[in-house]
CSV table of C-alpha atoms in Angstrom, one decimal:
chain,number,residue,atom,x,y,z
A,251,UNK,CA,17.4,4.3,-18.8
A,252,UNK,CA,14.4,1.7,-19.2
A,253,UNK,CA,10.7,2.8,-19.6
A,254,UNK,CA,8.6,1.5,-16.5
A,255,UNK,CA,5.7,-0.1,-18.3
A,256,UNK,CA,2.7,1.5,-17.1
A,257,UNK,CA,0.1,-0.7,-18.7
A,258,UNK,CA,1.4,-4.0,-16.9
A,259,UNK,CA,4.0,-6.3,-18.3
A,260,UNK,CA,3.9,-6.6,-21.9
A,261,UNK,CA,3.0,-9.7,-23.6
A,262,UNK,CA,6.8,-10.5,-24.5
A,263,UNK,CA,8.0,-10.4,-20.7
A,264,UNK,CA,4.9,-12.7,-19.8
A,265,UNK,CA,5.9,-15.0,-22.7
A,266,UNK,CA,9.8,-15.3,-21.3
A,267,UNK,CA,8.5,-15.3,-17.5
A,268,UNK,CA,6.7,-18.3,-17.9
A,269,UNK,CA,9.2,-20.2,-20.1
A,270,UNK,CA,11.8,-18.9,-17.9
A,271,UNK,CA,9.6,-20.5,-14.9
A,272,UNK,CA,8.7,-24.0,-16.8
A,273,UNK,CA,12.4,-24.6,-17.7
A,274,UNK,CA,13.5,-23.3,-14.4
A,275,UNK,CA,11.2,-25.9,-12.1
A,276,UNK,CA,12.0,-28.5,-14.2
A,277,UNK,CA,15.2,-28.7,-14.4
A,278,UNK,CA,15.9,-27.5,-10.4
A,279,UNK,CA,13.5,-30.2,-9.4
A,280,UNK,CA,14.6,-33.2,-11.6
A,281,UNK,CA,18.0,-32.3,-11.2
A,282,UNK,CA,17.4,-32.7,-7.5
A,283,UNK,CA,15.2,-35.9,-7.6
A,284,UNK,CA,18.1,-37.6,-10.2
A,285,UNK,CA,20.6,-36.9,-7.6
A,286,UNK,CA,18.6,-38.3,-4.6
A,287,UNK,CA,16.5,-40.9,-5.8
A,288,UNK,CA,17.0,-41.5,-8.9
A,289,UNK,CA,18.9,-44.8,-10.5
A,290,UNK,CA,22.1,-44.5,-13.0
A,291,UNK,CA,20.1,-45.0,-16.4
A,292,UNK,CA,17.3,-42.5,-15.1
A,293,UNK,CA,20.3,-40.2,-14.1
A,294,UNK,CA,21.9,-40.4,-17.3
A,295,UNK,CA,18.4,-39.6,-19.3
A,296,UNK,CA,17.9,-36.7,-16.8
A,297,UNK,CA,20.9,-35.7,-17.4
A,298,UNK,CA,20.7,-35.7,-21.5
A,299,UNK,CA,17.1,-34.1,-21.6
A,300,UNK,CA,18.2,-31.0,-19.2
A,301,UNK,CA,21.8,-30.7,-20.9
A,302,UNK,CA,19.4,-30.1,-24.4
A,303,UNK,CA,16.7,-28.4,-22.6
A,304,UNK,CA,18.8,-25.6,-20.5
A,305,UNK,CA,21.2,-25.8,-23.8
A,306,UNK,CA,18.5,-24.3,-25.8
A,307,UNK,CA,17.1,-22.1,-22.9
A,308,UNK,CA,20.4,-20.0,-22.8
A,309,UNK,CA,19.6,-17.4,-25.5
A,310,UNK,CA,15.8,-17.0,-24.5
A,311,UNK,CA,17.5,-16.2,-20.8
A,312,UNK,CA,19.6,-13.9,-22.2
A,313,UNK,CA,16.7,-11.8,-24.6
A,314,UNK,CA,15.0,-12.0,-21.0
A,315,UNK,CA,17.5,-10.1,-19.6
A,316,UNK,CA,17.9,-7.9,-22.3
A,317,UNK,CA,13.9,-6.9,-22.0
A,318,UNK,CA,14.7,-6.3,-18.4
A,319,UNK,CA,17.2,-4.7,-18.5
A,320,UNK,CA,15.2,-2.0,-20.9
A,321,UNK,CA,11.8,-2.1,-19.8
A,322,UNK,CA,11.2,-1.4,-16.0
A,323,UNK,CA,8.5,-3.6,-14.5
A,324,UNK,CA,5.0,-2.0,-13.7
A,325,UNK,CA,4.2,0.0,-10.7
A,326,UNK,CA,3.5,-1.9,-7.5
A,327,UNK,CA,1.3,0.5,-5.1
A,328,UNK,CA,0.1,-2.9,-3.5
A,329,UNK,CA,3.7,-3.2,-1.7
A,330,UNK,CA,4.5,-1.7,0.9
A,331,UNK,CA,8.5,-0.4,-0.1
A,332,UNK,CA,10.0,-2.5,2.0
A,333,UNK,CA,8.3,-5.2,0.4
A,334,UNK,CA,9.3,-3.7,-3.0
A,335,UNK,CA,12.8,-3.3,-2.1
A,336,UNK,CA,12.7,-7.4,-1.1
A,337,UNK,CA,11.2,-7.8,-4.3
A,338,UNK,CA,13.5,-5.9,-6.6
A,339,UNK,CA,16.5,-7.9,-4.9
A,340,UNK,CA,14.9,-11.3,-5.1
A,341,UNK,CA,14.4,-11.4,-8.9
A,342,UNK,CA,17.6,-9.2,-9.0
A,343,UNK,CA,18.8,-12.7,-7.2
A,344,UNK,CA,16.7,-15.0,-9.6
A,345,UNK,CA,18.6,-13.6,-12.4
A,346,UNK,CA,22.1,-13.6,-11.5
A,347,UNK,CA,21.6,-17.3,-10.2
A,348,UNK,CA,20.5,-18.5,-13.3
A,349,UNK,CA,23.1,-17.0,-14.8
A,350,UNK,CA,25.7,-19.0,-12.9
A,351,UNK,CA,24.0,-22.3,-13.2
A,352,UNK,CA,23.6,-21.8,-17.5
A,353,UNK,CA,26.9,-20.8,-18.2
A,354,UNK,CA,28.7,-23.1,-14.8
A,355,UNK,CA,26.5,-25.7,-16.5
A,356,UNK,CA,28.3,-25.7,-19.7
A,357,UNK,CA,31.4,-24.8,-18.6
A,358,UNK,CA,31.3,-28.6,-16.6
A,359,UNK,CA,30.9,-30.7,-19.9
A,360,UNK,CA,33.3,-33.3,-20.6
A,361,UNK,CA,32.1,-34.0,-23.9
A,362,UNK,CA,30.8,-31.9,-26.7
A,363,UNK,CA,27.0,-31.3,-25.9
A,364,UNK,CA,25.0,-32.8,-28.1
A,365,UNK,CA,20.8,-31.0,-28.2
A,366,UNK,CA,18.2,-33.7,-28.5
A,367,UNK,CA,20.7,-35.2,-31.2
A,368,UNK,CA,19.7,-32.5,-34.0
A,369,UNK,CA,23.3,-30.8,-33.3
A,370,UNK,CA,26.4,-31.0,-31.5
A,371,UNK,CA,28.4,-27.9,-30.0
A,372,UNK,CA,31.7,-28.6,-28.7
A,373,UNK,CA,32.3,-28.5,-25.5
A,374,UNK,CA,34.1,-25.6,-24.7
A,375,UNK,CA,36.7,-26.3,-22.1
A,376,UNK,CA,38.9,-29.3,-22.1
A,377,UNK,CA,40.6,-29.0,-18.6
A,378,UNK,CA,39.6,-31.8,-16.5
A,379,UNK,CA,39.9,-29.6,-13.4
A,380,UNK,CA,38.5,-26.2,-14.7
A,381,UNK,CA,35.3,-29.1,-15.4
A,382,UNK,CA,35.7,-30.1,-12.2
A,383,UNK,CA,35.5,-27.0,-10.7
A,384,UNK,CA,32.7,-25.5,-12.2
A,385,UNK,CA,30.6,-28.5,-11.9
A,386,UNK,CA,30.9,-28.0,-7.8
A,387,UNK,CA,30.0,-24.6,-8.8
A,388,UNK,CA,26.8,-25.8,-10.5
A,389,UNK,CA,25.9,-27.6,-8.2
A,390,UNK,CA,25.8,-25.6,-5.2
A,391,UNK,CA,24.6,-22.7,-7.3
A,392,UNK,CA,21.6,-25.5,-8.1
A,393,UNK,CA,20.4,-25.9,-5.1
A,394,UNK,CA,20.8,-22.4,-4.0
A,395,UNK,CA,18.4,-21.4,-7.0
A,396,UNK,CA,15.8,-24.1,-6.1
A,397,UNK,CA,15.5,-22.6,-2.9
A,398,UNK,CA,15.0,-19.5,-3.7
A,399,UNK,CA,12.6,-20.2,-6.6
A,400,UNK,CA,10.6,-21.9,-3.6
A,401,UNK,CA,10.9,-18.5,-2.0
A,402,UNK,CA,9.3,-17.2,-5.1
A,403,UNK,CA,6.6,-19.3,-4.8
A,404,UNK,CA,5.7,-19.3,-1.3
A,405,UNK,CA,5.8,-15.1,-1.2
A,406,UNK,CA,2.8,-15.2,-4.4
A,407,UNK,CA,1.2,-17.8,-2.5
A,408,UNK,CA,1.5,-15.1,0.2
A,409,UNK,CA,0.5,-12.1,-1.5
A,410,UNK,CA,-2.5,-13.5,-3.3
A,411,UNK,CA,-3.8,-15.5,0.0
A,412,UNK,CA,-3.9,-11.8,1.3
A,413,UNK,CA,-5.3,-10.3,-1.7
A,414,UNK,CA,-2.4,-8.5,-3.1
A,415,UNK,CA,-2.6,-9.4,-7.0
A,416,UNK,CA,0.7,-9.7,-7.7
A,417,UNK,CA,0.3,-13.2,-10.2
A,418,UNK,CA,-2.5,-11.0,-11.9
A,419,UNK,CA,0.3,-8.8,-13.6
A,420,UNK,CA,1.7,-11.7,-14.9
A,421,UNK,CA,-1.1,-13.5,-16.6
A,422,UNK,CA,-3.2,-13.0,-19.9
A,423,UNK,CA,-6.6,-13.5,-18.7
A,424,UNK,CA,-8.2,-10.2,-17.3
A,425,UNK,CA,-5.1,-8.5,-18.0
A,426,UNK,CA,-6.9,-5.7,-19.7
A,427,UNK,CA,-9.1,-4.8,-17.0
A,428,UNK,CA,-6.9,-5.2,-14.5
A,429,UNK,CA,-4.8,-2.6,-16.6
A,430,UNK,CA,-7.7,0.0,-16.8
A,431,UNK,CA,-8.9,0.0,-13.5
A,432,UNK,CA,-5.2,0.0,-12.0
A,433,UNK,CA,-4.5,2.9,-14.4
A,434,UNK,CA,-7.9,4.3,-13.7
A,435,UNK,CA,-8.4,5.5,-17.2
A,436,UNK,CA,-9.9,7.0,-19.0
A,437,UNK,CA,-11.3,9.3,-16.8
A,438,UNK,CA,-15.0,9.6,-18.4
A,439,UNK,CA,-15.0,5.4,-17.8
A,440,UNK,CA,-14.7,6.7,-13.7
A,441,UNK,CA,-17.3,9.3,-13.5
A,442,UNK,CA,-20.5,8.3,-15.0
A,443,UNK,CA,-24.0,9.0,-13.0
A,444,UNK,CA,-24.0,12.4,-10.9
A,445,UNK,CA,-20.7,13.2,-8.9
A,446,UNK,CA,-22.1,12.7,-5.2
A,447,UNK,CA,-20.7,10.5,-2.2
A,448,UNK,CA,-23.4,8.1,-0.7
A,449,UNK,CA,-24.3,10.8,1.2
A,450,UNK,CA,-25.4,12.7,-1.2
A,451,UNK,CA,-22.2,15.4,-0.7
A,452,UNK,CA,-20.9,17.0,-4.2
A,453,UNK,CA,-17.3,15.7,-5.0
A,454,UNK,CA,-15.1,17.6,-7.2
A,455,UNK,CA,-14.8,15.5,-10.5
A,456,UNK,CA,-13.4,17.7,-12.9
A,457,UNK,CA,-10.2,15.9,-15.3
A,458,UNK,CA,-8.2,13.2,-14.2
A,459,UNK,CA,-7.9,14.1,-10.7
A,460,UNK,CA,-11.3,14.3,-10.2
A,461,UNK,CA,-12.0,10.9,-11.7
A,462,UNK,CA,-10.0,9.3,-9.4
A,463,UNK,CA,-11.1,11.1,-6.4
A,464,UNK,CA,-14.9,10.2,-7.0
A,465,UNK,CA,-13.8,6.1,-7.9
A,466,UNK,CA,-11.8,6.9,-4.3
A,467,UNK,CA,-14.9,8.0,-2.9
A,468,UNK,CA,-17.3,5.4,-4.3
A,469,UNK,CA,-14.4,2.3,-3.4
A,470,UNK,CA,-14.9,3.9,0.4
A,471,UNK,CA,-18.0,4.3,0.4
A,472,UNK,CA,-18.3,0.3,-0.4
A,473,UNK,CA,-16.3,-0.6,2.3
A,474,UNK,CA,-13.5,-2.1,-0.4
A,475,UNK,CA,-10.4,-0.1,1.3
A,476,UNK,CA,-8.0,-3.0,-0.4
A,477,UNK,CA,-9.3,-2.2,-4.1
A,478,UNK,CA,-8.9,1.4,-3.0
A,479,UNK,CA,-5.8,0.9,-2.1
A,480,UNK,CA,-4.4,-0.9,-5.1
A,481,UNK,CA,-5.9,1.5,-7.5
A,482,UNK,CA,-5.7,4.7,-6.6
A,483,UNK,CA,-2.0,3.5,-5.8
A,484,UNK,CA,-1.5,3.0,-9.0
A,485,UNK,CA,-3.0,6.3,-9.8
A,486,UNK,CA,-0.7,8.2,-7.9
A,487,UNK,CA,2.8,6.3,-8.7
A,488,UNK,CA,5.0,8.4,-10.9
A,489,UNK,CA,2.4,11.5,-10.3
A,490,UNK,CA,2.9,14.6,-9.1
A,491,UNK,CA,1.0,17.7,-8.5
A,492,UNK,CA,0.5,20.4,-6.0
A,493,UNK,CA,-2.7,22.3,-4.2
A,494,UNK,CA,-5.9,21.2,-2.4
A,495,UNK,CA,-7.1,18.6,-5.0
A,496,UNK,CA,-3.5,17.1,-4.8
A,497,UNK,CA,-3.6,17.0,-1.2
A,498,UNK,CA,-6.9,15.7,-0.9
A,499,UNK,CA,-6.3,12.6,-2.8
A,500,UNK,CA,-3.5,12.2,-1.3
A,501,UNK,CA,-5.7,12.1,2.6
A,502,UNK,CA,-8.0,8.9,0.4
A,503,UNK,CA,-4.3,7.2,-0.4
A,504,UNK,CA,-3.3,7.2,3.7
A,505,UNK,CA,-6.9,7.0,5.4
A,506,UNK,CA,-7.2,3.7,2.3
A,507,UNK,CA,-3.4,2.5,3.6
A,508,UNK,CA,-4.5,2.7,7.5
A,509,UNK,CA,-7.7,0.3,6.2
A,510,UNK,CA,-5.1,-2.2,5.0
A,511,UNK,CA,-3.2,-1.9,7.8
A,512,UNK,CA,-0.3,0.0,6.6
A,513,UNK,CA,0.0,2.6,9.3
A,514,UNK,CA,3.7,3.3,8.6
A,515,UNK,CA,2.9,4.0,5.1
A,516,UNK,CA,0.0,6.4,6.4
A,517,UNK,CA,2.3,8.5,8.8
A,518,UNK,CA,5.2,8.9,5.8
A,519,UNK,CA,2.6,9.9,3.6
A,520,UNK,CA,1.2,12.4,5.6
A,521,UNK,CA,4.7,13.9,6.6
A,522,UNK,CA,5.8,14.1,2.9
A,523,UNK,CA,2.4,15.4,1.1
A,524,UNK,CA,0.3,17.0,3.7
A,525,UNK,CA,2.1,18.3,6.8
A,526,UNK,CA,4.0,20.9,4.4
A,527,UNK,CA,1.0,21.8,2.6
A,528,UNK,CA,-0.7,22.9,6.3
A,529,UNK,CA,2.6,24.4,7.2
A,530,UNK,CA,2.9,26.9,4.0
A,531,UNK,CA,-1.0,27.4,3.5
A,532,UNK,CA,-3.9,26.7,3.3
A,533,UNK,CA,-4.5,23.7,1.3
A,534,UNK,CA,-4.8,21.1,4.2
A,535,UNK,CA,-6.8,22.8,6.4
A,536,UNK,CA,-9.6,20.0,7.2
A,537,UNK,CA,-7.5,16.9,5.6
A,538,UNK,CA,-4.3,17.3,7.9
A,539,UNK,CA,-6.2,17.6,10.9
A,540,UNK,CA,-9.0,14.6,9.8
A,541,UNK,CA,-5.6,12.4,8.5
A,542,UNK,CA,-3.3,13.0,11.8
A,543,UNK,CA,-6.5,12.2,13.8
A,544,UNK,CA,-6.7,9.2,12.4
A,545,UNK,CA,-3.0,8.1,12.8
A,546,UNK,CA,-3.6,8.6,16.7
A,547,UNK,CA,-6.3,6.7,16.6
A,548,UNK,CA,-5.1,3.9,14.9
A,549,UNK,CA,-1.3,3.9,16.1
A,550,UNK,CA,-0.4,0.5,18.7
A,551,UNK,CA,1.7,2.7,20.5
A,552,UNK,CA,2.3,5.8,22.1
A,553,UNK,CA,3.5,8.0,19.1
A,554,UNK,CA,5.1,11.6,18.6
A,555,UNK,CA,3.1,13.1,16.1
A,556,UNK,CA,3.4,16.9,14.9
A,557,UNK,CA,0.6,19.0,15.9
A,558,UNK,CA,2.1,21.7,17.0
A,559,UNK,CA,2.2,22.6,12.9
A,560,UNK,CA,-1.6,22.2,12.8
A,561,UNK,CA,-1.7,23.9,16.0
A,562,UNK,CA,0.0,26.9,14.8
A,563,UNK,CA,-2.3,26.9,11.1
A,564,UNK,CA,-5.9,26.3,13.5
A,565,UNK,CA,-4.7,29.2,15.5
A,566,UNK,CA,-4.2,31.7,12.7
A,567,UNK,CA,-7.8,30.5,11.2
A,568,UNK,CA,-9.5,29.8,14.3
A,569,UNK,CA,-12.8,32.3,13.5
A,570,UNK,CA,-11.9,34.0,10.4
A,571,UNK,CA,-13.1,30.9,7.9
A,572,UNK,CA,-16.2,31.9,7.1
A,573,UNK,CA,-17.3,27.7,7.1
A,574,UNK,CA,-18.2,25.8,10.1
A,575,UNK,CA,-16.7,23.0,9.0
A,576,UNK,CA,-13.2,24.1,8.5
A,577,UNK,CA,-13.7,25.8,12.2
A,578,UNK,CA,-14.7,22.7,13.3
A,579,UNK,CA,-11.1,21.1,11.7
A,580,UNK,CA,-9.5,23.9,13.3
A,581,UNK,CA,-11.1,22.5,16.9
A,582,UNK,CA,-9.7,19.3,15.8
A,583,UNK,CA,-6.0,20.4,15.3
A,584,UNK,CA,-6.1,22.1,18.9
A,585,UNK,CA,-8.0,18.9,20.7
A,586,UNK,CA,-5.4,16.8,19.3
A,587,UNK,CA,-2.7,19.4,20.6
A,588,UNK,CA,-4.2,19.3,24.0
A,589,UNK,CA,-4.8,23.4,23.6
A,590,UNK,CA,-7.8,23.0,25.6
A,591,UNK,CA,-7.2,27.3,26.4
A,592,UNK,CA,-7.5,27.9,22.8
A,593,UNK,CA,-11.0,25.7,22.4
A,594,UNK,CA,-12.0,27.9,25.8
A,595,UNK,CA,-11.0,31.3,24.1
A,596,UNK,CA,-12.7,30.4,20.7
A,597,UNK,CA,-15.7,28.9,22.6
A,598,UNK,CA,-16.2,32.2,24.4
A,599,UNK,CA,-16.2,34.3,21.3
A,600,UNK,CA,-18.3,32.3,19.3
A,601,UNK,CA,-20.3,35.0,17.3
A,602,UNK,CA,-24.0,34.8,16.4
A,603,UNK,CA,-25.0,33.0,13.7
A,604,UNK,CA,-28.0,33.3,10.9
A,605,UNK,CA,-27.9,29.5,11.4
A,606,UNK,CA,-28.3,28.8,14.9
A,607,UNK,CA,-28.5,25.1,14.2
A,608,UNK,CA,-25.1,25.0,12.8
A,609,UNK,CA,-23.8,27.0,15.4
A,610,UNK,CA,-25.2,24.3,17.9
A,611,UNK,CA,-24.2,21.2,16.3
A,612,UNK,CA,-20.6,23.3,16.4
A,613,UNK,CA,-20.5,23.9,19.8
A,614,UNK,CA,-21.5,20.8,21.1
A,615,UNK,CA,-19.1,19.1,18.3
A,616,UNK,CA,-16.0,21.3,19.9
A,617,UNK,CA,-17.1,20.7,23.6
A,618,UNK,CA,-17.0,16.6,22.3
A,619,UNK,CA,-13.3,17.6,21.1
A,620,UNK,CA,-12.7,19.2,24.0
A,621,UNK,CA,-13.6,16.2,26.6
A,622,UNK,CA,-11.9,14.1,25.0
A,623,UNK,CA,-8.7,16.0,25.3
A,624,UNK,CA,-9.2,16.6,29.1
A,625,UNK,CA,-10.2,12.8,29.3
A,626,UNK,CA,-13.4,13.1,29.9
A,627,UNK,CA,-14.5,10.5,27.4
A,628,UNK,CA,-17.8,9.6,28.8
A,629,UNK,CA,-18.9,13.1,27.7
A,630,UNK,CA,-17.5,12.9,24.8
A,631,UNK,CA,-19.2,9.9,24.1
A,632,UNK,CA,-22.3,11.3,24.7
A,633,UNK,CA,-21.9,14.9,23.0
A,634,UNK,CA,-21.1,12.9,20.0
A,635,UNK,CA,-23.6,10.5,19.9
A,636,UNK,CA,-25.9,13.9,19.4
A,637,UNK,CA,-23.4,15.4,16.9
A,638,UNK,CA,-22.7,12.5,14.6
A,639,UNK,CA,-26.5,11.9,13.1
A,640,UNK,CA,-26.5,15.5,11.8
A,641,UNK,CA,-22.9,16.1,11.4
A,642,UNK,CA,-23.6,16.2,7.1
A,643,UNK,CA,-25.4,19.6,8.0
A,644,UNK,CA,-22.0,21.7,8.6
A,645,UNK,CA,-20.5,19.9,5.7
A,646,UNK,CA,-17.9,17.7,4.6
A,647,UNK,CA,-18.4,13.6,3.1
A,648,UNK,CA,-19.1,10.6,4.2
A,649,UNK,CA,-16.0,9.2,4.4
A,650,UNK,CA,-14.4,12.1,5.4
A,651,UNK,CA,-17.5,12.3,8.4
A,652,UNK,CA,-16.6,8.9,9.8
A,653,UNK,CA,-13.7,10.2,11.7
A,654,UNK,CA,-16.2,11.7,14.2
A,655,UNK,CA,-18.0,8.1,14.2
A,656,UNK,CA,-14.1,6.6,15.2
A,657,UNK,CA,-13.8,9.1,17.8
A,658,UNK,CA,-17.2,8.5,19.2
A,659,UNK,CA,-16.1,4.7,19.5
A,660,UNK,CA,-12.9,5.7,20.7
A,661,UNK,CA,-14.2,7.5,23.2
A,662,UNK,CA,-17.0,4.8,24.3
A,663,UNK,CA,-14.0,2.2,24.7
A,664,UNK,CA,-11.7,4.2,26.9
A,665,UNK,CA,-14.7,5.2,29.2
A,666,UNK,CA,-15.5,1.6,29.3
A,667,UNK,CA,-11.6,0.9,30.1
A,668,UNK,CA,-11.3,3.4,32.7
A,669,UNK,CA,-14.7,2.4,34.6
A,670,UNK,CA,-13.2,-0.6,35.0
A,671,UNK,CA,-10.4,0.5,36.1
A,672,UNK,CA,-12.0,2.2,38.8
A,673,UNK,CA,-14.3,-0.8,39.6
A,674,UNK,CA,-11.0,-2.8,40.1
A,675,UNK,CA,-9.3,-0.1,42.4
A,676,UNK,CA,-13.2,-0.2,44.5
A,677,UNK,CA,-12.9,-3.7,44.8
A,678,UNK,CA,-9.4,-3.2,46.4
A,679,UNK,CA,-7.8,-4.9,43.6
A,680,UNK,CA,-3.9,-4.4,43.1
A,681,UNK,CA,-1.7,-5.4,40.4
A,682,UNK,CA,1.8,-6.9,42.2
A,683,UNK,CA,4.6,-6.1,39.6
């Protein structure tokens, strides 16, 4: 079984990549021009020069596959997996192609093959049509490689025009930071100056967990969602763990994938880390309801989503928390349920408080909730616009906070949607089908 190398590729699998990429352009591309443009004496010193060349390539191809074959490549969190699947059978591709072309390459010779006349192997089949037949094979397997090595090309191109690092990996320069900060460690390197979000909320910081979780925080908080994404990424591949802390970082990986775009990624994320963890406890009570929120808002299409879990957990809760703002994630699970009876009941038996502020901003924060499930965005609009400003005072980070400021938007646009709507219906408007 090969080791995955954490650290990036090692120096050795650099080394053979790019003399693996040199000979490899070379000889696909002058092989190409010699057979379309080329005249018979540049042919024939083509011909010589990649013989010796691709000759003397053969055993570093072969330690290549030999380091690949024992040393997995680093972790890609930057890929989606369908894009590392792709990826996987493209250089899966790469290799096996270069494969046929060395050895259908010297399995074509009609003479002994003579490398950059310091010494002559024999040839090693003397069958005219065995040479014949493997040099069709070489060629077609030629082209086939030059057109996937363009593929090669044009997906980095790709990636890197995006911001994906994927050539970083493979080159010297920066290699060592890119390493630590992928790998986020060491974790005292992650948590220097007080452990606070920019809104001055305390972060758990404690080990390794913690030190991702406030450089997640502080990459958020900066508005650099793609660094955020890569990193802690990279963090979490080949980790596992368990409880709030666990879950929690896992809510930064999927709200840090939605900010890149990956809403697919998101919605598996949530179903395989989080939606179990609200089902069997209480570990998820304000990060399944703030994440599946989120995936609402930010879904193209009508989607099935499964609140009736978080439904059944904010129901069982629902005034026996003790903390406003996990009662205010319970409101959340049953807006975004459409248990508006529920919000009623709970609404009705609000108790007292020694805090009357809180109390407030809670009420008005659940009646927000609750317009917006009946569809009364304007209202909602409006009681949040109140509630957002002070919405630090029932708890809870920025980052995490900034769902309320989506839904407020949210909110804003579809009132602005359906006014028009009804200005067009006024106007005696009619769509004809």
């Amino acid at each position: 079984m090969g080791v995955e190398q954490q650290n990036g590729y090692s120096p050795t699998a650099k080394l053979l990549h790019w003399v693996s990429a040199a000979v490899i352009l070379w000889a696909t591309s002058s092989g190409l021009f010699a057979a379309a443009f080329a005249d018979e004496a540049v042919r024939a010193w083509l011909a010589s020069l990649n013989v010796s060349l691709t000759t003397l390539f053969v055993p570093v191809f072969a330690l290549r596959v030999v380091c690949r074959l024992l040393a997995k490549p680093p972790a890609a969190p930057h890929l989606s997996p369908a894009m590392r699947r792709s990826a996987r059978l493209g250089h899966a591709a790469l290799y096996v192609l270069t494969g046929i072309v060395l050895a259908s390459g010297v399995l074509m010779m009609r003479q002994d093959i003579d490398v950059f006349e310091w010494v002559s192997l024999p040839r090693p089949l003397r069958n005219a049509a065995l040479n014949r037949l493997f040099g069709g094979v070489h060629r077609v397997a030629s082209v086939c490689l030059a057109v996937l090595v363009l593929g090669h090309v044009l997906a980095v191109v790709r990636h890197e025009r995006r911001g994906t690092p994927v050539l970083q990996r493979m080159l010297w320069s920066g290699s060592r930071s890119a390493s630590r900060a992928e790998r986020l460690e060491p974790a005292n390197r992650l948590t220097e100056g007080p452990a606070r979000d920019s809104g001055g909320h305390a972060l758990f910081s404690h080990g390794d967990t913690g030190a991702a979780h406030v450089l997640a925080h502080r990459l958020a908080d900066a508005g650099r969602a793609d660094d955020g994404y890569r990193m802690l990424g990279a963090w979490l591949e080949g980790r596992r763990g368990s409880g709030s802390e666990w879950v929690h970082l896992q809510f930064h990986m999927a709200v840090f994938e939605l900010a890149v775009g990956r809403w697919d990624d998101a919605c598996a994320r949530f179903h395989r880390h989080i939606l179990p963890a609200a089902a069997a406890g209480d570990d998820a009570l304000t990060d399944a309801p703030g994440l599946l929120w989120r995936l609402m808002l930010a879904a193209s299409r009508p989607v099935r989503l499964p609140w009736n879990v978080l439904r059944r957990t904010a129901l069982r809760r629902l005034g026996n928390t003790g903390d406003s703002y996990v009662e205010l994630h319970n409101v959340l699970a049953l807006a975004g349920s459409g248990d508006v009876a529920s919000i009623d009941r709970w609404l009705d038996s609000m108790r007292p408080s020694d805090r009357p502020g809180d109390r407030f901003l809670l009420r008005n924060a659940a009646l927000a909730l609750r317009a917006f499930a009946t569809r009364d965005y304007q209202r909602a609009a409006d009681l949040l616009d109140t509630v957002v400003p002070r919405l630090h005072v029932l708890g809870g980070s920025r980052e995490q906070n900034r769902l309320f400021e989506d839904i407020a938007d949210e909110s804003r646009r579809r009132a602005l949607g359906g006014r028009r709507r009804q200005a067009l219906r006024s106007s005696g408007y009619s769509r004809v089908a």
